Coordinates of C-alpha atoms and ligand atoms in Angstrom, one line a residue:
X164 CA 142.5 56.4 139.8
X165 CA 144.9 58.9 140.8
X166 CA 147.1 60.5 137.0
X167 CA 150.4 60.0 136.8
X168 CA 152.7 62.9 137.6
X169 CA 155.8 64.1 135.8
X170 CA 157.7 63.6 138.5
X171 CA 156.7 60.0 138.8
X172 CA 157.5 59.5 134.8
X173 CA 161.2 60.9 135.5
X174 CA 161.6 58.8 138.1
X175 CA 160.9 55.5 136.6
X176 CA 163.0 56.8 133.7
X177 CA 166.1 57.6 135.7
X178 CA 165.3 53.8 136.5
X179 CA 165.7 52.2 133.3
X180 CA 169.5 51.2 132.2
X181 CA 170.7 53.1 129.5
X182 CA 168.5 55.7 130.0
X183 CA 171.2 58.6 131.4
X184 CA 170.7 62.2 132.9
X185 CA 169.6 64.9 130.2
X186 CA 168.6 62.5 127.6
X187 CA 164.6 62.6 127.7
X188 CA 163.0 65.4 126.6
X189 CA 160.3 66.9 125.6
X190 CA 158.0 65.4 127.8
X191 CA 154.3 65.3 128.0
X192 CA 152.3 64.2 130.4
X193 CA 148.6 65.1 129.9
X194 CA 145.8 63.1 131.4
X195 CA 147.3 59.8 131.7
X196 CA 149.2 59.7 128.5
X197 CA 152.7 60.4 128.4
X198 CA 155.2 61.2 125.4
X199 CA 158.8 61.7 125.4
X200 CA 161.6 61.5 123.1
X201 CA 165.6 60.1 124.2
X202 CA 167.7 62.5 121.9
X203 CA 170.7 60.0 120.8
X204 CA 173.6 60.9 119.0
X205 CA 172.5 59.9 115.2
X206 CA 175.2 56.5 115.0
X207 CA 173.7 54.9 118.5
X208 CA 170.0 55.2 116.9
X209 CA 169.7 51.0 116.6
X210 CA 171.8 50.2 119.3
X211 CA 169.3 52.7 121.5
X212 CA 166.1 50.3 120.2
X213 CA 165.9 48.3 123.5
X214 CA 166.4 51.3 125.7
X215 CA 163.5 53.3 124.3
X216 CA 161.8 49.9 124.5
X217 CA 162.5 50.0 127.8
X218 CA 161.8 53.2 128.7
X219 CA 158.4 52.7 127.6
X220 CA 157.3 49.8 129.5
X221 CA 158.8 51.2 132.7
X222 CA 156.5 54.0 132.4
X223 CA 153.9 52.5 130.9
X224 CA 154.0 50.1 134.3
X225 CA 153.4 53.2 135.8
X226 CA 149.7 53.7 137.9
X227 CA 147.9 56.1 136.2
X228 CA 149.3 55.4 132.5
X229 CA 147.1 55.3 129.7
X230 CA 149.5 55.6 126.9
X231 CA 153.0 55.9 126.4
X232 CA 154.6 56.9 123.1
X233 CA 158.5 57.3 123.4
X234 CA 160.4 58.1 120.3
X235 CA 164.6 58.3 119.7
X236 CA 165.6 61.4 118.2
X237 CA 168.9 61.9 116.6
X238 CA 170.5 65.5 117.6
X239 CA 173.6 66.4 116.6
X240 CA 175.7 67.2 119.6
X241 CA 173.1 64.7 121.4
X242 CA 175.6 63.2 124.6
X243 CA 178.3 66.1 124.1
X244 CA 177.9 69.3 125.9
X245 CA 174.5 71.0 125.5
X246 CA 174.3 73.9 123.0
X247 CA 172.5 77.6 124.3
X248 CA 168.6 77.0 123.8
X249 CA 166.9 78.3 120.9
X250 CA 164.6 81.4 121.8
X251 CA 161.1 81.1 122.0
X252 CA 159.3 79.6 124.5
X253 CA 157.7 75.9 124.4
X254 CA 155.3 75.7 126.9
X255 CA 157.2 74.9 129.8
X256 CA 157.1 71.1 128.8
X257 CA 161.5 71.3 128.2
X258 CA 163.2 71.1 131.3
X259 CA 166.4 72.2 131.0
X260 CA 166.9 70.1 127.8
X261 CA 168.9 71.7 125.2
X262 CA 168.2 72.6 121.4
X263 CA 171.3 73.6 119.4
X264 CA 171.3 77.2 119.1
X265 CA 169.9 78.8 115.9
X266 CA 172.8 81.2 114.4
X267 CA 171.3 85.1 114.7
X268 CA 168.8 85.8 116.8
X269 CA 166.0 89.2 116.9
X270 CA 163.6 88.0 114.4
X271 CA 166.6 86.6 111.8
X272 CA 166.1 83.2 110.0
X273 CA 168.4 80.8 111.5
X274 CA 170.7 78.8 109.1
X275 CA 169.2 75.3 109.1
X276 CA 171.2 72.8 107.5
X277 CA 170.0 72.4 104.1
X278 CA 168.6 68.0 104.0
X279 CA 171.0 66.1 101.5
X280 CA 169.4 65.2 98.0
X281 CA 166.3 67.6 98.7
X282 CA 166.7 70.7 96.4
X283 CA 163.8 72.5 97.4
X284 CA 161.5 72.5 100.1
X285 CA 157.8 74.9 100.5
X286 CA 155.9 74.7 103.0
X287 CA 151.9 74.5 103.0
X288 CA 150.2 76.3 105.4
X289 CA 147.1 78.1 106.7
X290 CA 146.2 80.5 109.7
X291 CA 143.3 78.2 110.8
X292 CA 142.4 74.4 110.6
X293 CA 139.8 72.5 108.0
X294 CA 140.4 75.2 105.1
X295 CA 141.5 72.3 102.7
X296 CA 145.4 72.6 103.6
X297 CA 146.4 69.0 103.4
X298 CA 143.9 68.0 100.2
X299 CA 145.7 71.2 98.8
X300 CA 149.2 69.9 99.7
X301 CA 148.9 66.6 98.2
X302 CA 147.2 67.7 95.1
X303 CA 150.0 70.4 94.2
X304 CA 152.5 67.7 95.0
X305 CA 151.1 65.2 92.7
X306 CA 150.7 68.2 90.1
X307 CA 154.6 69.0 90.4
X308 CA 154.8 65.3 90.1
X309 CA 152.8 65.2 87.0
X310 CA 155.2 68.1 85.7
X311 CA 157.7 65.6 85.7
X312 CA 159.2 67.1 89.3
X313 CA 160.3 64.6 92.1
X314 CA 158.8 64.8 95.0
X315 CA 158.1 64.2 98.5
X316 CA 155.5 65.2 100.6
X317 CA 156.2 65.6 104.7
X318 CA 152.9 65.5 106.9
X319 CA 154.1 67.5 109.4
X320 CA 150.2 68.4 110.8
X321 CA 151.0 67.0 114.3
X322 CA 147.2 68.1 115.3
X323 CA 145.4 65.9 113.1
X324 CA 148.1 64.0 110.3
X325 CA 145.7 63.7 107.0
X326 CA 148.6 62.3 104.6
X327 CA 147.7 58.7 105.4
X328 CA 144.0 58.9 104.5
X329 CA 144.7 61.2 101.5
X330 CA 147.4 58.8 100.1
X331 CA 145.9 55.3 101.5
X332 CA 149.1 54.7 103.1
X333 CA 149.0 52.0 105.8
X334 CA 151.6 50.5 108.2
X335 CA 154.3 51.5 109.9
X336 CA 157.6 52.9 107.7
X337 CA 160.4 50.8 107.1
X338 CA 163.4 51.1 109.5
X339 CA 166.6 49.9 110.1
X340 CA 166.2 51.3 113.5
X341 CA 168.2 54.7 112.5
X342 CA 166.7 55.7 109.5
X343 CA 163.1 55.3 107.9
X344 CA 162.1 54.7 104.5
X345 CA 159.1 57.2 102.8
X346 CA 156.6 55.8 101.9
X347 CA 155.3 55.8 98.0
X348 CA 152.2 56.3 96.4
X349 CA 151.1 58.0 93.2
X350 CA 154.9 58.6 91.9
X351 CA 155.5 60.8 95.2
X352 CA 157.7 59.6 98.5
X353 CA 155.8 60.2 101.7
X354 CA 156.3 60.3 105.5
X355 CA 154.0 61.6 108.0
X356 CA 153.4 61.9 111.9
X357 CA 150.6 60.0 111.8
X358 CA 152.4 56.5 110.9
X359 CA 155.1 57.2 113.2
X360 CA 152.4 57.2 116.5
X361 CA 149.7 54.4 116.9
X362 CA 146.4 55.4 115.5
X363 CA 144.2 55.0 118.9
X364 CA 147.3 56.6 120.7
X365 CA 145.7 60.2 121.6
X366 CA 147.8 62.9 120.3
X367 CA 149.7 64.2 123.4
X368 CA 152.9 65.3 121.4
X369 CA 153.8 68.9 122.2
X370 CA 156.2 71.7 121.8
X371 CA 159.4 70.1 121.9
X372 CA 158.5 66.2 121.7
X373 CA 156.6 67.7 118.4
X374 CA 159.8 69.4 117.1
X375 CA 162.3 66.2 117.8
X376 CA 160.0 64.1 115.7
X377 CA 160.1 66.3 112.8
X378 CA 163.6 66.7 112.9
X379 CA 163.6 63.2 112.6
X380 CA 161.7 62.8 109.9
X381 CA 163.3 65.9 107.9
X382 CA 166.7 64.8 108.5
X383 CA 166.5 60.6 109.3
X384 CA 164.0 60.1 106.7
X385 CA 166.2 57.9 102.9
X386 CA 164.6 60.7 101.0
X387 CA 166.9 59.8 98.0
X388 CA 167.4 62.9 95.0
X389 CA 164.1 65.2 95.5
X390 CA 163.6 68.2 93.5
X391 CA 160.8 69.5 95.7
X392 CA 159.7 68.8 99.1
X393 CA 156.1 70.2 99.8
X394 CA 155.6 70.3 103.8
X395 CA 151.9 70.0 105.1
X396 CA 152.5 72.8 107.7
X397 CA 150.6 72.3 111.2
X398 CA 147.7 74.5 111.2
X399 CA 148.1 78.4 112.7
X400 CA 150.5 80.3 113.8
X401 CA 151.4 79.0 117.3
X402 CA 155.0 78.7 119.0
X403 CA 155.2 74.9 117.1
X404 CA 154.4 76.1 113.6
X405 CA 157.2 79.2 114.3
X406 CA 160.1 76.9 115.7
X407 CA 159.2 74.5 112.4
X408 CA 159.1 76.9 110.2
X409 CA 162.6 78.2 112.1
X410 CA 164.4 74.9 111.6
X411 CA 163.2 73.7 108.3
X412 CA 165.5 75.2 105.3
X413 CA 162.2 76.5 103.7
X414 CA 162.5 77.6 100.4
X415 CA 159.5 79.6 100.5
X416 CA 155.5 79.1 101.3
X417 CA 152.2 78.8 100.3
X418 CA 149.2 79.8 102.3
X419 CA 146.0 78.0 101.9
X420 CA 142.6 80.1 102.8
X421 CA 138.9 79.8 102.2
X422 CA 137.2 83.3 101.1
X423 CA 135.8 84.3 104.0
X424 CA 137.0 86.9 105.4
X425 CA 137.7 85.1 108.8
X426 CA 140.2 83.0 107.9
X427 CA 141.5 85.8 106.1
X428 CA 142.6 87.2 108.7
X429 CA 144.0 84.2 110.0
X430 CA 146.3 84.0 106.5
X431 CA 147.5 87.6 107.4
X432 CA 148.7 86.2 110.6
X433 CA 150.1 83.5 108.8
X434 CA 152.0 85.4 106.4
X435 CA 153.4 87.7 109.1
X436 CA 154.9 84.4 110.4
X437 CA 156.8 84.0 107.4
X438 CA 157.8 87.4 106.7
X439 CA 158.9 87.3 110.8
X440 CA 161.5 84.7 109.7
X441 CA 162.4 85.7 106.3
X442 CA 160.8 82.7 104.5
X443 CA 159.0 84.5 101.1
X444 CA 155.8 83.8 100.5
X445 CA 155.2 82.4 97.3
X446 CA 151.6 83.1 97.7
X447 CA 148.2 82.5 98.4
X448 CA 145.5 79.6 97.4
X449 CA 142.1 80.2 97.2
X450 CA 140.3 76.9 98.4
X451 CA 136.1 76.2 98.1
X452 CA 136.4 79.1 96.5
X453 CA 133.2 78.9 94.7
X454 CA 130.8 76.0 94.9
X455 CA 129.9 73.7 91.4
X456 CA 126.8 72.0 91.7
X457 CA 127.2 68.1 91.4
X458 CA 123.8 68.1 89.6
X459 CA 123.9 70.5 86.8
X460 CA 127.6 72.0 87.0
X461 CA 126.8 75.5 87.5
X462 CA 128.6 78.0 89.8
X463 CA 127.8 79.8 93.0
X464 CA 129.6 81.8 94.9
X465 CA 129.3 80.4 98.7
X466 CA 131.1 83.1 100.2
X467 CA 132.9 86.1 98.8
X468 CA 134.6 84.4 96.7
X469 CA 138.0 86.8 95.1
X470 CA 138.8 87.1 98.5
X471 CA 142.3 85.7 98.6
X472 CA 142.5 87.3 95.5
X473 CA 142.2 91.0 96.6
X474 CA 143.9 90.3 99.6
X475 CA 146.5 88.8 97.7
X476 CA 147.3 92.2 96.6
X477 CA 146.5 94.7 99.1
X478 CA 149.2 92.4 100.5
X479 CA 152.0 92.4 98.1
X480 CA 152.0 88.5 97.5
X481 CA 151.0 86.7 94.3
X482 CA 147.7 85.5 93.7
X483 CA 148.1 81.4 93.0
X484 CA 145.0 80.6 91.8
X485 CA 141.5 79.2 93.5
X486 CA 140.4 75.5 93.8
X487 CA 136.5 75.4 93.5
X488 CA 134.0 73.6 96.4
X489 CA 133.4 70.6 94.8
X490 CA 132.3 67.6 95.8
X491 CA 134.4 65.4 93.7
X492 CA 137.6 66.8 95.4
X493 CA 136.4 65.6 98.9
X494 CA 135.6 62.2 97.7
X495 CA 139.1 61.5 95.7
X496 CA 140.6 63.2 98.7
X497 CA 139.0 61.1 101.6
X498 CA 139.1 58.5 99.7
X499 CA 142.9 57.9 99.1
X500 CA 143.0 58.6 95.6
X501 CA 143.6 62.6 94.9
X502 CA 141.7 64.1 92.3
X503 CA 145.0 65.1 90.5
X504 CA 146.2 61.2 90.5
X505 CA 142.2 60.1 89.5
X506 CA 141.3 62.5 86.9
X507 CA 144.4 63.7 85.5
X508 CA 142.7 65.1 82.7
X509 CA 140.0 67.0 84.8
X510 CA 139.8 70.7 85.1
X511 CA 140.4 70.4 88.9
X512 CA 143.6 69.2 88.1
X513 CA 144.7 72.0 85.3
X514 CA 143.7 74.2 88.5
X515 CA 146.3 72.0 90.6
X516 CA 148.9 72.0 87.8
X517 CA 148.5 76.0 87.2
X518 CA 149.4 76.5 91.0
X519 CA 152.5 73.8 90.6
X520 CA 153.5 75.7 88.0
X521 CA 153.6 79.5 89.6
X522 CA 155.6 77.5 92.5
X523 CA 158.0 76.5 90.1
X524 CA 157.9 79.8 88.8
X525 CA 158.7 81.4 92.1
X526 CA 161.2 78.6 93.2
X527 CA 162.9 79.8 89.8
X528 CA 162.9 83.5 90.3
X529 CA 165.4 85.3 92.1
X530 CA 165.0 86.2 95.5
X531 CA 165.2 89.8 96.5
X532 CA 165.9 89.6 99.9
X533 CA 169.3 87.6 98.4
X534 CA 172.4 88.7 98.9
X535 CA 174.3 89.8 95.8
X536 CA 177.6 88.2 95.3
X537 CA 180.0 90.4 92.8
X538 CA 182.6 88.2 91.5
X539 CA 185.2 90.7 89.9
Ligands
ADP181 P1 142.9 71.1 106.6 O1 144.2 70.4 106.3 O2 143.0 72.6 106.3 O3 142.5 70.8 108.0 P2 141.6 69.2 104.9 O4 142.5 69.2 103.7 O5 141.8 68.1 105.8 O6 141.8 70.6 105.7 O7 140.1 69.4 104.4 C1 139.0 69.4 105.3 C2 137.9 68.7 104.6 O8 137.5 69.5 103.5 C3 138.2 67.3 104.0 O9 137.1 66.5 104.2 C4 138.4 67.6 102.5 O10 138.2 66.5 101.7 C5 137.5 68.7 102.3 N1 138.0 69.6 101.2 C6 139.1 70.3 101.1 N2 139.2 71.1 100.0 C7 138.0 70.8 99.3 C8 137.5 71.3 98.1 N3 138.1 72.2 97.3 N4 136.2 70.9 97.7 C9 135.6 70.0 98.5 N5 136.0 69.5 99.7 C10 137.2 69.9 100.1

């Protein structure tokens, strides 16, 4: 059977009532399964329910359609006059859709609106996949919790959302149709991409269909009063982890990295990510640092271990602390219950708590790069 074209996808689109010139972007259409988000203005979000409906079927009627996931985004300015597009480029997916303009431009930060009630927000990340990034990010957000902080946790891994499994959450979030409610679990509020799609739906979301649907959950997500808001950052350093890490009001970040060298040199391109766009780096994580033997305890160093560590400081960026190969912290992990939340008392979770606490140190300190305001 012949795969459904883009061309045939905006056609059955422009069919559907409601659905008006300019509004769908972001699409994907990769083997069969299409995405695409309808960028609403934030107040029509429930009444635009039936259209999105809508919009799905009609292209899920479609020869050739595997899967359709269609979300509604809420962008400011969404049905007034498009803004300039943001720089960068998105993989030729947006056509002649328009972002609103980040303020500066060369290499500057833009201003992101900071998200109401959330004080603080640090993202996770790591130059490569599988180095323990998520297990990582949930475990220092139930230490912060534990250190009386509150918390949310955003999954924003679009290539392979491990929130669910980590925190057992299940279903779909709460919504009144413009607004979704976090999910809770261990004393921390959660959201993450992967309750927002259907788990057999295969994971065509892209460039900017990706970005719309983070927005969304940064910005249309009833965080409530947050202290700290840990991001799971998607792995790498690709054009969809730079426009995030662009238009999230980062606080600062953490980079996650096994000792080999490797994926050393994929936290170096990490970093230079953040330093591109003026977000400090709060540091680096050492995880399976060394390897404790389930049988008799002892310690081996797998790989190099002090890796991170010494690249920590040829660097210039603090040292956070390392997080043993342990068996015990892929079991908790996988299976929904986080070491730090099942053996609170364990020395795994001092390790966690030690990390929390040099984030809350940095959060704390004053920034450099900060302008100086002389009040005389
Ligand atoms: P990433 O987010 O970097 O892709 P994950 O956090 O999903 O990585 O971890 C990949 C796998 O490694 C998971 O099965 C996880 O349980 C396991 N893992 C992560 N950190 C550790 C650790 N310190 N000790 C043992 N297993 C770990």
């Amino acid at each position: 059977m012949a795969r459904v074209t883009e061309d045939e996808v905006r056609a059955a689109l422009a069919g559907v009532t409601g659905v008006q010139e300019g509004m769908v972007s972001g699409l994907v259409v990769k083997d069969g399964n299409v995405g695409f988000a309808l960028e609403v203005a934030p107040d029509r979000g429930a009444a635009m329910e039936p259209v999105r409906k809508a919009a799905e079927a009609a292209v899920a009627a479609l020869s050739g359609v595997l899967s359709v996931t269609a979300v509604l985004t809420a962008h400011r300015g969404a049905g007034q006059a498009p803004a300039a597009k943001a720089g960068g480029h998105d993989h030729g997916h947006d056509h002649g859709h328009a972002h609103p303009a980040p303020r500066g431009g060369g290499g500057e930060r833009p201003a992101s609106d900071p998200i109401p009630g959330v004080a603080a927000i640090v993202a996770v990340a790591s130059g490569k996949g599988g180095v323990g990034k998520s297990t990582t990010a949930v475990n220092i957000a139930l230490a912060l919790a534990s250190l009386g902080q509150k918390v949310a946790l955003l999954d924003a891994d679009i290539y392979g959302p491990s929130v669910p499994r980590l925190l057992a959450l299940k279903g779909k979030p709460e919504t009144d149709g413009r607004m979704l409610w976090p999910k809770e679990a261990f004393g921390i509020k959660a959201m993450s991409i992967g309750l927002l799609i259907e788990e057999d739906q295969p994971m065509v979301w892209r460039g900017p269909m990706v970005q719309s649907a983070l927005e969304q959950m940064l910005r249309q997500v009833t965080w409530g009063e947050i202290d700290i808001m840990i991001v799971d950052m998607p792995p790498g350093t690709g054009d969809a982890q730079l426009t995030l890490t662009q238009r999230t009001p980062l606080s600062g970040a953490v980079i996650v990295s096994t000792p080999q060298d490797l994926s050393l040199i994929d936290a170096r391109k990490g970093l230079n990510m953040f330093r591109k766009v003026d977000v400090p780096i709060f540091g680096i994580v050492e995880n399976m640092s060394y390897f404790v033997c389930p049988h008799c305890g002892g310690r081996t160093d797998v790989f190099a271990h002090g890796g991170a560590r010494l690249e920590a400081g040829k660097l210039g960026v603090p040292f956070l602390g390392e997080i043993p190969l342990d068996i015990a912290i892929r079991e908790t992990s996988d299976g929904g219950n986080p070491i730090v939340a099942s053996e609170p008392d364990g020395a795994h979770a001092e390790s966690y708590r030690n990390i929390a606490r040099a984030i809350l140190d940095q959060l704390a300190a004053p920034r450099r790069a900060m302008p100086k305001f002389v009040v005389e």
